[in-house]
Coordinates of C-alpha atoms and ligand atoms in Angstrom, one line a residue:
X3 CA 0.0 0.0 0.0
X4 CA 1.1 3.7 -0.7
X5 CA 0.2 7.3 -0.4
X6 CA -1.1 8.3 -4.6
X7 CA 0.4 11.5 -4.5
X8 CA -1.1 11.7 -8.8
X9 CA -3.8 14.3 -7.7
X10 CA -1.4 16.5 -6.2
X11 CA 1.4 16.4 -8.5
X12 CA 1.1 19.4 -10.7
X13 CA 0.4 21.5 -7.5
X14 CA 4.1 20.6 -5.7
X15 CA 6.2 23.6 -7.0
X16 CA 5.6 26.8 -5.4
X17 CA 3.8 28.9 -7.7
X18 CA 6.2 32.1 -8.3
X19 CA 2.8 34.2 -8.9
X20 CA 2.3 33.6 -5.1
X21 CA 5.3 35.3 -3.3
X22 CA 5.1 38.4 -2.0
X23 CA 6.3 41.6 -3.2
X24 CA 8.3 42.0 -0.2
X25 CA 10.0 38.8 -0.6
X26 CA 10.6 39.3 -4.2
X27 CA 11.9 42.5 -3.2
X28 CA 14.0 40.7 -1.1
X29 CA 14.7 37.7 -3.1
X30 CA 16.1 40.5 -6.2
X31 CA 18.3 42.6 -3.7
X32 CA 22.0 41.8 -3.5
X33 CA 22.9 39.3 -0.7
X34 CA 26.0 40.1 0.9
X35 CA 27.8 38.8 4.3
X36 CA 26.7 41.5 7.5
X37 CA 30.2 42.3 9.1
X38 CA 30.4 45.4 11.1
X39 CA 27.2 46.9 10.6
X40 CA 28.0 46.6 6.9
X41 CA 26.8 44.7 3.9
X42 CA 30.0 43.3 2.2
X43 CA 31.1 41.3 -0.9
X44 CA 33.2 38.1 0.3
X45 CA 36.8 38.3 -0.2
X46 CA 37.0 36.0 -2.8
X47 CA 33.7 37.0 -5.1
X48 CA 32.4 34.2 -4.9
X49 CA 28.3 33.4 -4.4
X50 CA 26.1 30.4 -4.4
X51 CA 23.0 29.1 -5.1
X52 CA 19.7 29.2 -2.6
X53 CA 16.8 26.6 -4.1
X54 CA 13.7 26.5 -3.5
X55 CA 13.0 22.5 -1.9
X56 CA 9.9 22.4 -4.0
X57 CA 10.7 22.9 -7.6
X58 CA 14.3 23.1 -7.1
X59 CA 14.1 26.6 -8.7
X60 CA 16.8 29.1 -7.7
X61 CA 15.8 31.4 -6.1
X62 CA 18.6 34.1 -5.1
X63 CA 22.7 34.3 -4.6
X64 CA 24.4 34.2 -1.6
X65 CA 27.7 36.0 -1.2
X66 CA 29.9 33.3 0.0
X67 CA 32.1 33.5 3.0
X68 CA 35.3 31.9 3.9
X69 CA 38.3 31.3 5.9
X70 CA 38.9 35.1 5.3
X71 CA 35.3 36.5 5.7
X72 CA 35.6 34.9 8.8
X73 CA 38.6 36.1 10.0
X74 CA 37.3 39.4 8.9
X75 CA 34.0 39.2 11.1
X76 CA 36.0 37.8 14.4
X77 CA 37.6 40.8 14.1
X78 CA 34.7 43.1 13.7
X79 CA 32.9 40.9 16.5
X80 CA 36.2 41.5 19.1
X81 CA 36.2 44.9 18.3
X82 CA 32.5 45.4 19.3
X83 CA 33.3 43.2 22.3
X84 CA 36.3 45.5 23.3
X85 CA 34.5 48.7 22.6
X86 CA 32.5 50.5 25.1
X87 CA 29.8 51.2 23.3
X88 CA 28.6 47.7 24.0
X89 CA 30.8 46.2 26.9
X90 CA 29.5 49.4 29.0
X91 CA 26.3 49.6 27.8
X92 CA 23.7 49.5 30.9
X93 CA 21.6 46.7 31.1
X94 CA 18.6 47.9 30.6
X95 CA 19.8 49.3 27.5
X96 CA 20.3 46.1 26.4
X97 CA 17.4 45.1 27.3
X98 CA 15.3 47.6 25.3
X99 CA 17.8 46.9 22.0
X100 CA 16.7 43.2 22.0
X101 CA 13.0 44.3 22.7
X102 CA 13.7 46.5 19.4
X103 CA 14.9 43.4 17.8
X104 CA 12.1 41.6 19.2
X105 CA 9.1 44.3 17.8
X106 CA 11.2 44.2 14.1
X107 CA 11.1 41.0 13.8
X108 CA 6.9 40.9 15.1
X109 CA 6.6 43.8 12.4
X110 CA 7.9 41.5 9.8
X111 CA 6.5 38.1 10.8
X112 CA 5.0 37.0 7.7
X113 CA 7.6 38.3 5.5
X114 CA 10.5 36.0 7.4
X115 CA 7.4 33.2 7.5
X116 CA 7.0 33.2 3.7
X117 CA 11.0 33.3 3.2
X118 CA 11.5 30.3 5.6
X119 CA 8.9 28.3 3.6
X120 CA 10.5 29.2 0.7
X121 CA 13.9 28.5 1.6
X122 CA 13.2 25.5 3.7
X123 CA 10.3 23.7 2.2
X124 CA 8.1 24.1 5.1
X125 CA 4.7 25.1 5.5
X126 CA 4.2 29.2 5.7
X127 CA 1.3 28.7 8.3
X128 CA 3.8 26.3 9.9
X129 CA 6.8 29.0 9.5
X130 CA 4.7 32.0 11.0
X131 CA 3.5 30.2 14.0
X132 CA 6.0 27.9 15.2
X133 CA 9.3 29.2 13.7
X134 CA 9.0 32.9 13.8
X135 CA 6.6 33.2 16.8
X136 CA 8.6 31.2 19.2
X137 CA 11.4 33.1 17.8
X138 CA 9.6 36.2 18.8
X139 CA 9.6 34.7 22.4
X140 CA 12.7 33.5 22.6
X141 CA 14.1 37.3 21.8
X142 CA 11.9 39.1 24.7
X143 CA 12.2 36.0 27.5
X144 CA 16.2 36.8 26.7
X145 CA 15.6 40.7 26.7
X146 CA 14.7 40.0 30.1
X147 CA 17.9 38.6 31.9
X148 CA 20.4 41.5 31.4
X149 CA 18.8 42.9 34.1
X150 CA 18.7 39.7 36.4
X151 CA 22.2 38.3 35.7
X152 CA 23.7 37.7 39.6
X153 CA 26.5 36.7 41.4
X154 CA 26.8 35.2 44.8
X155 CA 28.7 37.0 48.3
X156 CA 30.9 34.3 49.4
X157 CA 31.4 33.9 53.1
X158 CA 35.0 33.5 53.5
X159 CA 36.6 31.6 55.9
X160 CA 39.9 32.1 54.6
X161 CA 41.6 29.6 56.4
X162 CA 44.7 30.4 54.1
X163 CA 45.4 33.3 56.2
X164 CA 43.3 32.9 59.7
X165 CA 44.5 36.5 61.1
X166 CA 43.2 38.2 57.6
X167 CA 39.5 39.5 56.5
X168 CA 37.8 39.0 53.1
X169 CA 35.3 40.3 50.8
X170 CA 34.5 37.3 48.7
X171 CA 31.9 37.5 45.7
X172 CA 31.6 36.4 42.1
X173 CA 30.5 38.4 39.1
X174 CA 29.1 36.8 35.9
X175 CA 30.6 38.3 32.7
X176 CA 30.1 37.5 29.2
X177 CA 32.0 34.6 27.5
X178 CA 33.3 37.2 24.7
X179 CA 33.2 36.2 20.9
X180 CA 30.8 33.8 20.0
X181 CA 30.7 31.9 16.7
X182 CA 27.4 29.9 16.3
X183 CA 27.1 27.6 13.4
X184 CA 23.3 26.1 12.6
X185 CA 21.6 23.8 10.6
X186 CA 18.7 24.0 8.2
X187 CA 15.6 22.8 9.3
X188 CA 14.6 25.7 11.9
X189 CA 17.2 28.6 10.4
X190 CA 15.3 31.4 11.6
X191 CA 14.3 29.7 15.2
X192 CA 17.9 28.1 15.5
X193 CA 19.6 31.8 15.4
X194 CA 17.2 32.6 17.9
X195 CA 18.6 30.0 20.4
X196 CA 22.3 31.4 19.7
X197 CA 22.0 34.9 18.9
X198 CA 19.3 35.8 22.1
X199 CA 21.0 34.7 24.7
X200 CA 24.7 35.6 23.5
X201 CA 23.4 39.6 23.6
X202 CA 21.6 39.3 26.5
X203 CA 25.1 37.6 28.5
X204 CA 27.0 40.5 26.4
X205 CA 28.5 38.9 23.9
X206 CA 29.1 39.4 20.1
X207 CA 28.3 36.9 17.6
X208 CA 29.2 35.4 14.5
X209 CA 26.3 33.3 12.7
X210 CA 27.2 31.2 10.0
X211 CA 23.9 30.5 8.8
X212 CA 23.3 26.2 7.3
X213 CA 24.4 26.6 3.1
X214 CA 20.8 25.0 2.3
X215 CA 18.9 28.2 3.8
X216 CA 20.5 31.4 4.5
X217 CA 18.0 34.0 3.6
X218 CA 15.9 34.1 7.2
X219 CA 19.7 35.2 8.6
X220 CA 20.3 37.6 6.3
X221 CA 17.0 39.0 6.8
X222 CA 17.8 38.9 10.3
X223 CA 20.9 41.0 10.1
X224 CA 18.6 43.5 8.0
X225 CA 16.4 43.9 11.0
X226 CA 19.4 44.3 13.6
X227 CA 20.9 46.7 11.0
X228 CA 18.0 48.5 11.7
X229 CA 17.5 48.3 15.5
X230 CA 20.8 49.9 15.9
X231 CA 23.3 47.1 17.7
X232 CA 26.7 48.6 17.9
X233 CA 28.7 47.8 14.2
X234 CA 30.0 44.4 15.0
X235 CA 27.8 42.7 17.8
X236 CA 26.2 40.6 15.5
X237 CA 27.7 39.1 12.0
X238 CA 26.1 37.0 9.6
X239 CA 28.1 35.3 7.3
X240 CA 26.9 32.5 5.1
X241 CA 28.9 29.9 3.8
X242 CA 30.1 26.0 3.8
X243 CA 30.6 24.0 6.4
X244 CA 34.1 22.8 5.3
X245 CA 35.2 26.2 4.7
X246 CA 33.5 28.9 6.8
X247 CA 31.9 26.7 9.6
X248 CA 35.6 24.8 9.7
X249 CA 37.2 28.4 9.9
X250 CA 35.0 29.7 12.7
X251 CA 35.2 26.4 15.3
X252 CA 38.6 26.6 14.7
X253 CA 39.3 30.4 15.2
X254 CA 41.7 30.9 18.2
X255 CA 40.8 34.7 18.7
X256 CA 36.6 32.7 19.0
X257 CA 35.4 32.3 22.8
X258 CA 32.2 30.2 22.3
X259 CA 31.3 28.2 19.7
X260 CA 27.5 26.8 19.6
X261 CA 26.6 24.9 17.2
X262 CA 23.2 22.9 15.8
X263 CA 23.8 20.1 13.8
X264 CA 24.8 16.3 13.2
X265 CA 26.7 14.3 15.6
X266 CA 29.3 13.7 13.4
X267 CA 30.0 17.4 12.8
X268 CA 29.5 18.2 16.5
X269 CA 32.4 15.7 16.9
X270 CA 34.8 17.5 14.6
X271 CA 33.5 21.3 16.2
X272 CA 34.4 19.8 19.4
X273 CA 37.6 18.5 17.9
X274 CA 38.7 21.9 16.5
X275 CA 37.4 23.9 19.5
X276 CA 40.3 22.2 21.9
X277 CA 43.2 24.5 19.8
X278 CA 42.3 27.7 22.2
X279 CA 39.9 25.7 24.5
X280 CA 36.8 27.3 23.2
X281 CA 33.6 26.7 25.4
X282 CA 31.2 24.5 23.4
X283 CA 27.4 23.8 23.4
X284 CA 26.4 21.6 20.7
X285 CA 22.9 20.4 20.1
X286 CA 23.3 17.1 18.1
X287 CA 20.7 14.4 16.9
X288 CA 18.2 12.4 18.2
X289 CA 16.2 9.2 17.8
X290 CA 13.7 9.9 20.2
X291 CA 11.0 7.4 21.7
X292 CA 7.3 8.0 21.3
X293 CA 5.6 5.7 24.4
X294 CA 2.1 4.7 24.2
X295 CA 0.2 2.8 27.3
X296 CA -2.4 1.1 26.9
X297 CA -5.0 3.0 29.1
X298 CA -4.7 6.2 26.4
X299 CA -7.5 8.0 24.6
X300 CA -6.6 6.8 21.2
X301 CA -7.5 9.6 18.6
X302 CA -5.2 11.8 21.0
X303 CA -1.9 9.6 21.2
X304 CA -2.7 8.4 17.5
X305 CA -3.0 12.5 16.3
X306 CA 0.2 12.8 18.8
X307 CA 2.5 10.0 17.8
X308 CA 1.5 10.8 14.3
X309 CA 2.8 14.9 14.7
X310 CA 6.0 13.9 16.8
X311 CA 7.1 12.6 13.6
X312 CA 5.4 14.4 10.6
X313 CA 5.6 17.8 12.1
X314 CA 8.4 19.3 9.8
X315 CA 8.6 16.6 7.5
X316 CA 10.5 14.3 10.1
X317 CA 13.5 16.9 10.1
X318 CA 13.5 17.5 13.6
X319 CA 16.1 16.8 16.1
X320 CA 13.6 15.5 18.8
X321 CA 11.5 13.9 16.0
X322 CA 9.7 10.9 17.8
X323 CA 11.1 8.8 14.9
X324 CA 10.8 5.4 17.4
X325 CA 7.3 4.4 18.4
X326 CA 6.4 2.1 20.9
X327 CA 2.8 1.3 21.4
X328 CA 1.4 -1.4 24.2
X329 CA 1.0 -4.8 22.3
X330 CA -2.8 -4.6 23.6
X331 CA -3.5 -1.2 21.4
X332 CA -0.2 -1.5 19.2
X333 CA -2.5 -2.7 15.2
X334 CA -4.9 0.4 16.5
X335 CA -2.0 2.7 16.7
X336 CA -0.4 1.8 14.1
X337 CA -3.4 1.9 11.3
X338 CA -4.3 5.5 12.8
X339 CA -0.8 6.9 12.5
X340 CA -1.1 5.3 9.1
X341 CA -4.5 6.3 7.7
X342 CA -3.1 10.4 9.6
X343 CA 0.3 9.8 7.2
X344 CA -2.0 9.1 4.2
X345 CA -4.4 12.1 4.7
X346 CA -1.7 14.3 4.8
X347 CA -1.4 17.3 1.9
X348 CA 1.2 17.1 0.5
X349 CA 2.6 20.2 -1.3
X350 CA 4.8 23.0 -1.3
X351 CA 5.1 25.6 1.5
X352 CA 3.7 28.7 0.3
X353 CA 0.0 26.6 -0.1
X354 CA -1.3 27.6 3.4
X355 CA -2.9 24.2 3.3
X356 CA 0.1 22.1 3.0
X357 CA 0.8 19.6 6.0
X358 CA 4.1 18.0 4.5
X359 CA 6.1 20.2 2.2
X360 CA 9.3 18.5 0.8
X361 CA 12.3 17.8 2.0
X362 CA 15.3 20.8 2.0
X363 CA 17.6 19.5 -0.6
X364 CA 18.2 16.5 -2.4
X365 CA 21.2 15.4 -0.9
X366 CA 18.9 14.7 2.4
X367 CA 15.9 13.1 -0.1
X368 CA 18.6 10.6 -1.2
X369 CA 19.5 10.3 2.2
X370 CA 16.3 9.3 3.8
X371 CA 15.6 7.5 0.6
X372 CA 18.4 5.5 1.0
X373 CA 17.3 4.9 4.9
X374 CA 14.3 3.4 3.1
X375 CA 15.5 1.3 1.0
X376 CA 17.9 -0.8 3.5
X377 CA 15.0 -1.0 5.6
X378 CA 13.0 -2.6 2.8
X379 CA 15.9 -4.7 2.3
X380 CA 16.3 -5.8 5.5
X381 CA 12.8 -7.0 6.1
X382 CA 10.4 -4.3 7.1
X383 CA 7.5 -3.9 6.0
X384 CA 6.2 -0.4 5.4
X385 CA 2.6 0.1 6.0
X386 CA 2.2 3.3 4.1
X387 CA 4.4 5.3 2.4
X388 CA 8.1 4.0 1.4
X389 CA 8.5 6.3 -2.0
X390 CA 10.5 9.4 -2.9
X391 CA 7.9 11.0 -5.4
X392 CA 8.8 12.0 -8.9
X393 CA 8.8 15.6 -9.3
X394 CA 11.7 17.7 -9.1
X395 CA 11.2 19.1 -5.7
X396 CA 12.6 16.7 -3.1
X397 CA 9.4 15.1 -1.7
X398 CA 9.6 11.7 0.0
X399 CA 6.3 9.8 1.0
X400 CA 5.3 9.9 5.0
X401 CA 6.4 5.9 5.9
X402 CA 5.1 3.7 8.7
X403 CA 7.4 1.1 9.3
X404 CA 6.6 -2.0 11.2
X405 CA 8.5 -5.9 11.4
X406 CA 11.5 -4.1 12.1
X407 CA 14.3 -5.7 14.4
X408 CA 17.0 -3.9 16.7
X409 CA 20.0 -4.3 14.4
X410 CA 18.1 -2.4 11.3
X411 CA 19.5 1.3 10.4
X412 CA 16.3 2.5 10.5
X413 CA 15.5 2.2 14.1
X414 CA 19.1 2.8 15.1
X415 CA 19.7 5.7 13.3
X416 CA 18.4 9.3 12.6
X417 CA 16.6 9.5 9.3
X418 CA 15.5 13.0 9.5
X419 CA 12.6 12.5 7.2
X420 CA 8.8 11.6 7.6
X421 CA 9.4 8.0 8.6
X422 CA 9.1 6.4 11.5
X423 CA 9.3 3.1 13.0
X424 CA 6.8 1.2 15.1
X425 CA 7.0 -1.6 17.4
X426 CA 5.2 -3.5 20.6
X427 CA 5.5 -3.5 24.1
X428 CA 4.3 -5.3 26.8
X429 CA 5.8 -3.4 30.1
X430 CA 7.4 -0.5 31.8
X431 CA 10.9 -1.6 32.7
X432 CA 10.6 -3.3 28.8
X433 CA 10.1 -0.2 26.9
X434 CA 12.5 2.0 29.2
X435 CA 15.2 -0.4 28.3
X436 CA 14.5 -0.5 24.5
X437 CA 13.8 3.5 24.4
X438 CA 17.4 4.0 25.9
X439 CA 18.7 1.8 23.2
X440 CA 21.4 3.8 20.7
X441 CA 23.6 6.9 21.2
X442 CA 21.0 9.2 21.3
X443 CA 18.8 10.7 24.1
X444 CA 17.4 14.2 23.2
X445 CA 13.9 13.8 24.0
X446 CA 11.1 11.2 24.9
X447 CA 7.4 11.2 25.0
X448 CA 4.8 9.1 27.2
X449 CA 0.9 8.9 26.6
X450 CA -1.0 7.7 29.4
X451 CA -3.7 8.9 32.2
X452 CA -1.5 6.7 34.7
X453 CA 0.2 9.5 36.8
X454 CA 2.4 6.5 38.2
X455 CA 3.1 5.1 34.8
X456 CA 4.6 8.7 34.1
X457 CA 6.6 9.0 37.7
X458 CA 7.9 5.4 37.3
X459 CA 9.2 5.8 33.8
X460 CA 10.5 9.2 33.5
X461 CA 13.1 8.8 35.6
X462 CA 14.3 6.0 33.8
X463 CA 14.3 8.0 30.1
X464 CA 18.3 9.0 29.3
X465 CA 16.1 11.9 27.6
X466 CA 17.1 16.3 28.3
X467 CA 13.1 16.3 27.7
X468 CA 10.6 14.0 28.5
X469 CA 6.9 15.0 27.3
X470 CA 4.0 13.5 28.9
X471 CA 0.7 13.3 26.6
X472 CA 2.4 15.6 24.2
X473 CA 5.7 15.6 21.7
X474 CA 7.6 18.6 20.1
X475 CA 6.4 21.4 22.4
X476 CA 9.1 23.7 23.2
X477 CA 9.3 27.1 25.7
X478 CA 11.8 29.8 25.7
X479 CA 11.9 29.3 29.5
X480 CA 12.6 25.3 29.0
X481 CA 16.0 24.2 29.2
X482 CA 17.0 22.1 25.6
X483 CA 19.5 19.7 24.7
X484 CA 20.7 16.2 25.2
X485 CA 22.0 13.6 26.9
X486 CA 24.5 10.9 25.6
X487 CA 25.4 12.0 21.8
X488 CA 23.0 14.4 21.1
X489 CA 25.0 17.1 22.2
X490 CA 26.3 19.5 25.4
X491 CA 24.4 22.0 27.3
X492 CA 21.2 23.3 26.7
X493 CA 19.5 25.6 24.4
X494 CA 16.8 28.9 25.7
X495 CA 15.8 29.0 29.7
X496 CA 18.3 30.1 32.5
X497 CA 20.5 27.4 31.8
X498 CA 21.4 28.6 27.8
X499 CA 21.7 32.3 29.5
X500 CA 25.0 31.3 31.9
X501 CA 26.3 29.1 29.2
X502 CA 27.1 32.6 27.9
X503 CA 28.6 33.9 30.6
X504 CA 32.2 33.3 33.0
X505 CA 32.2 33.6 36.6
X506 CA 34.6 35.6 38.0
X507 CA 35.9 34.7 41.6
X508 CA 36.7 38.4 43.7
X509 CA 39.0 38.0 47.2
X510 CA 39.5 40.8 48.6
X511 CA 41.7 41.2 51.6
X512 CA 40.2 44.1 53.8
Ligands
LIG5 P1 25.5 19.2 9.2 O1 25.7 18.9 10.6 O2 26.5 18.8 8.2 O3 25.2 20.8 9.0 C1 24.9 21.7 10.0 C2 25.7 22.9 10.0 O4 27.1 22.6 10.2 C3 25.7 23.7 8.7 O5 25.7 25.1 8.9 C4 27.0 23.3 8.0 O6 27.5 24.2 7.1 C5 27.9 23.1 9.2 N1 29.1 22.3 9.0 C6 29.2 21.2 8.2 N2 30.5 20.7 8.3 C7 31.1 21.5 9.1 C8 32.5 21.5 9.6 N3 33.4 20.6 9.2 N4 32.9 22.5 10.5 C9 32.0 23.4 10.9 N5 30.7 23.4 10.5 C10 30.3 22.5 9.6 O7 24.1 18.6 8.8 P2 23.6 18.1 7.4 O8 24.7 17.6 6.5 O9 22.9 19.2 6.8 O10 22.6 17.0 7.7 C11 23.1 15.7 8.0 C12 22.3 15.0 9.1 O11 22.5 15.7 10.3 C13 20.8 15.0 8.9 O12 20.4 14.0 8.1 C14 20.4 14.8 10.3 O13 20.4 13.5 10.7 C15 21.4 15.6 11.1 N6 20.9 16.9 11.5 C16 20.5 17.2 12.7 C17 20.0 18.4 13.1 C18 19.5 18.7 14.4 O14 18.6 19.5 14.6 N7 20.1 18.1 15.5 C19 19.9 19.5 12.1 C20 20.5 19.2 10.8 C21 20.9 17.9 10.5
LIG6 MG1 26.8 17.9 6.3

């Protein structure tokens, strides 16, 4: 059995008649790197190529930075660290510049919505109310700590020297340069996470946006161009991962480097990062477990399990690409997260009604496709779905796999695409155990009314978020990141604030 995608074929390209004239506007303008408050050419001339996912139509050139564009924004970002305009600005100050940020961005919503679809592949309704709203959050929740970031008095004993008295207390202070690196499936969310909290510890940033979709940063640096940061807080220089991402983890005059991405690149960033013992926080993959009990309402953990992994077209760190379903409700489950994968529209991400846009390149079609296939080959047995669909915009069917077994690459590892595998349980220490399974442990979701099923089993989930009757909900004031591989530190909350920040031990001798 599979999705007939025939009906919608002719509507999967984006419809150029549709875009806006601000993002055409956009779209035709030059796009250069942002270095000191300036729109530059990179040093070498050259530019590449943005697509749009549905068509694979291009759809604007990217100035494109390297080693040297890099080296030339570090700069600009230590000199706007160093200068006093921003090191000495007052907090509230701050405050109220990231609040300006914040009201540019609410001002432009739909604009940075319609790019993002375009860009990503992603539905606009999808881009405007998840992406760029919880962006929106993320800015003013951040706006509010320069004001609240504390040290501690120390009570010294100082039993170093018994006859003297101290003054002990400790100052937090901003890390210094930071250079954030992100991926492609939230662009415009992702900066969020890296560029909030390193203004409101203080710090000056340079993003290197993901190659597949830069034009939500760019945008971004328009809008802080216009809120009047100090030249040099924030840089936006696009580029390859190889060349500019390589450049910036590896930078010696870089503090901080935060990064969202795959494990395997987190592992070289972490690699190149020990050369000046920069601070890291890297927020990696995840092949995280969707739980269903057997006492749950079933259109609810069916419309649940079926969003944890559809919701962005399976490109989602904390995807719940692994579902595990109690044996006495797992064909239920299953043929409801099925029929939900079959009903789903399928088209491109300016059609407000479009529930699964494609994928955001062809490289990562052929990869999930290729997940596919040795799953096929291996033995399971795909319930719906199982395709890559013939147009030129990189859509791959929504897949429901079951008969899988432990050892298959597609429950081990992350697809990043709509599909998902599914498999029984029959009890609590059972499914902990498998759910724990693999390198990963980002995030985990439970469905049940049984308030001790939930106490007994969360504690056992190697998870940095566990979800209980819900999947994919994130807060500005929730801590995010993972445990095992998928990553170091957390992302938004308190927690993403001090990772910003050094504390500074003061002894004074009185
Ligand atoms: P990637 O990890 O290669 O790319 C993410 C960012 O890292 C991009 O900005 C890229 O330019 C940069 N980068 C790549 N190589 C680099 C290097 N040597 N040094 C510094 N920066 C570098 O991810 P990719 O190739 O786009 O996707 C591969 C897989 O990674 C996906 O299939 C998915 O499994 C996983 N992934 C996970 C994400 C998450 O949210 N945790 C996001 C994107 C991808
Ligand atoms: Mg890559």
């Amino acid at each position: 059995m599979s999705v007939s995608v025939e009906s919608h074929v002719s509507r999967l390209a984006n419809d150029p008649g549709s875009i806006s004239d601000e993002v055409n506007a956009f779209l035709a303008s030059s796009k250069k790197l942002f270095i000191n408050g300036e729109w530059v050419d990179s040093r070498s001339g050259k530019t590449f190529d943005v697509n749009d996912p549905s068509s694979d139509r291009v759809i604007a050139s990217v100035a494109e930075g390297q080693a040297e564009d890099i080296d030339h924004a570090v700069a600009a970002a230590r000199q706007a660290f160093e200068d006093s305009e921003w090191s000495r600005m007052k907090p509230v100050d701050r405050e109220r510049l990231i609040h300006r940020l914040a009201d540019l961005i609410e001002e432009h919503a739909d604009t940075i919505a319609e790019l993002e679809a375009l860009d990503n592949g992603k539905s606009v309704v999808i881009a405007r109310h998840v992406d760029v709203k919880l962006a929106i959050e993320v800015y003013r929740y951040m706006a509010g700590w320069p004001t609240k970031i504390e040290g501690q008095t120390l009570p010294m004993s100082g039993a170093l020297l018994p006859d003297q008295s101290f003054v002990g207390y400790s100052l937090r202070e901003p890390v210094g340069v930071v250079g954030a690196i992100i991926a492609w499936n939230f662009p415009f969310l992702l900066a969020s996470w890296k560029v909030g909290p390193a203004l409101a510890a203080g710090c000056t940033i340079v993003l290197k946006p993901a190659e597949e979709t830069p034009l939500s940063a760019l945008y971004l640096a328009k809008l802080v161009d216009e809120a009047g940061f100090p030249n040099g807080v924030i840089n936006v220089v696009p580029g390859f991962g190889d060349t500019a991402g390589a450049a910036l983890s590896s930078h010696p005059d870089v503090d901080k480097i935060t990064f969202t991405g795959s494990t395997e690149v987190g592992r070289l960033i972490a690699r190149a990062a020990t050369g000046n013992m920069k601070k890291v926080t890297l927020e990696l993959g995840g092949k995280s477990p969707t739980i269903v009990f057997g006492d749950v309402d079933a259109e609810t953990a069916i419309a649940g399990a079926a969003s944890a992994i559809f919701f962005n077209h399976g490109q989602t760190c904390c995807a719940g690409s692994r579902l595990y379903v109690h044996s006495s409700r797992f064909d239920e489950v299953v043929e409801g997260v099925s029929n939900i994968a079959k009903g789903l529209k399928i088209g491109p991400g300016l059609d407000p009604e479009t529930e699964l846009g494609p994928l955001v390149s062809t490289v990562q079609r052929e990869r999930v496709m290729s997940y596919v296939s040795q799953g096929l080959a291996d033995g399971a047995e795909a319930v719906v779905g199982g395709h890559a669909m013939e147009t030129e915009g990189y859509y791959v069917e929504p897949t429901v796999f079951i008969n899988t077994t432990p050892e298959m690459s597609i429950v081990r590892e992350e697809i990043f695409g709509p599909v998902v595998v599914a498999e029984a349980f029959d009890d609590l220490d059972e499914v902990a155990a498998v759910a724990n399974q693999g390198p990963y442990g980002l995030a985990a979701s439970i469905w049940t009314k049984d308030i001790s099923t939930v106490h007994r089993l969360a504690p056992k989930l190697r998870a940095g978020t566990v979800w209980v009757n819900c999947h994919n909900v994130l807060d500005s004031t929730m801590p995010f990141g993972g445990y095992k591989q998928s990553g170091w530190g957390r992302e938004m909350g308190k927690e993403s604030v001090y990772a910003y920040l050094e504390s500074k031990s003061m002894c004074i001798s009185i």
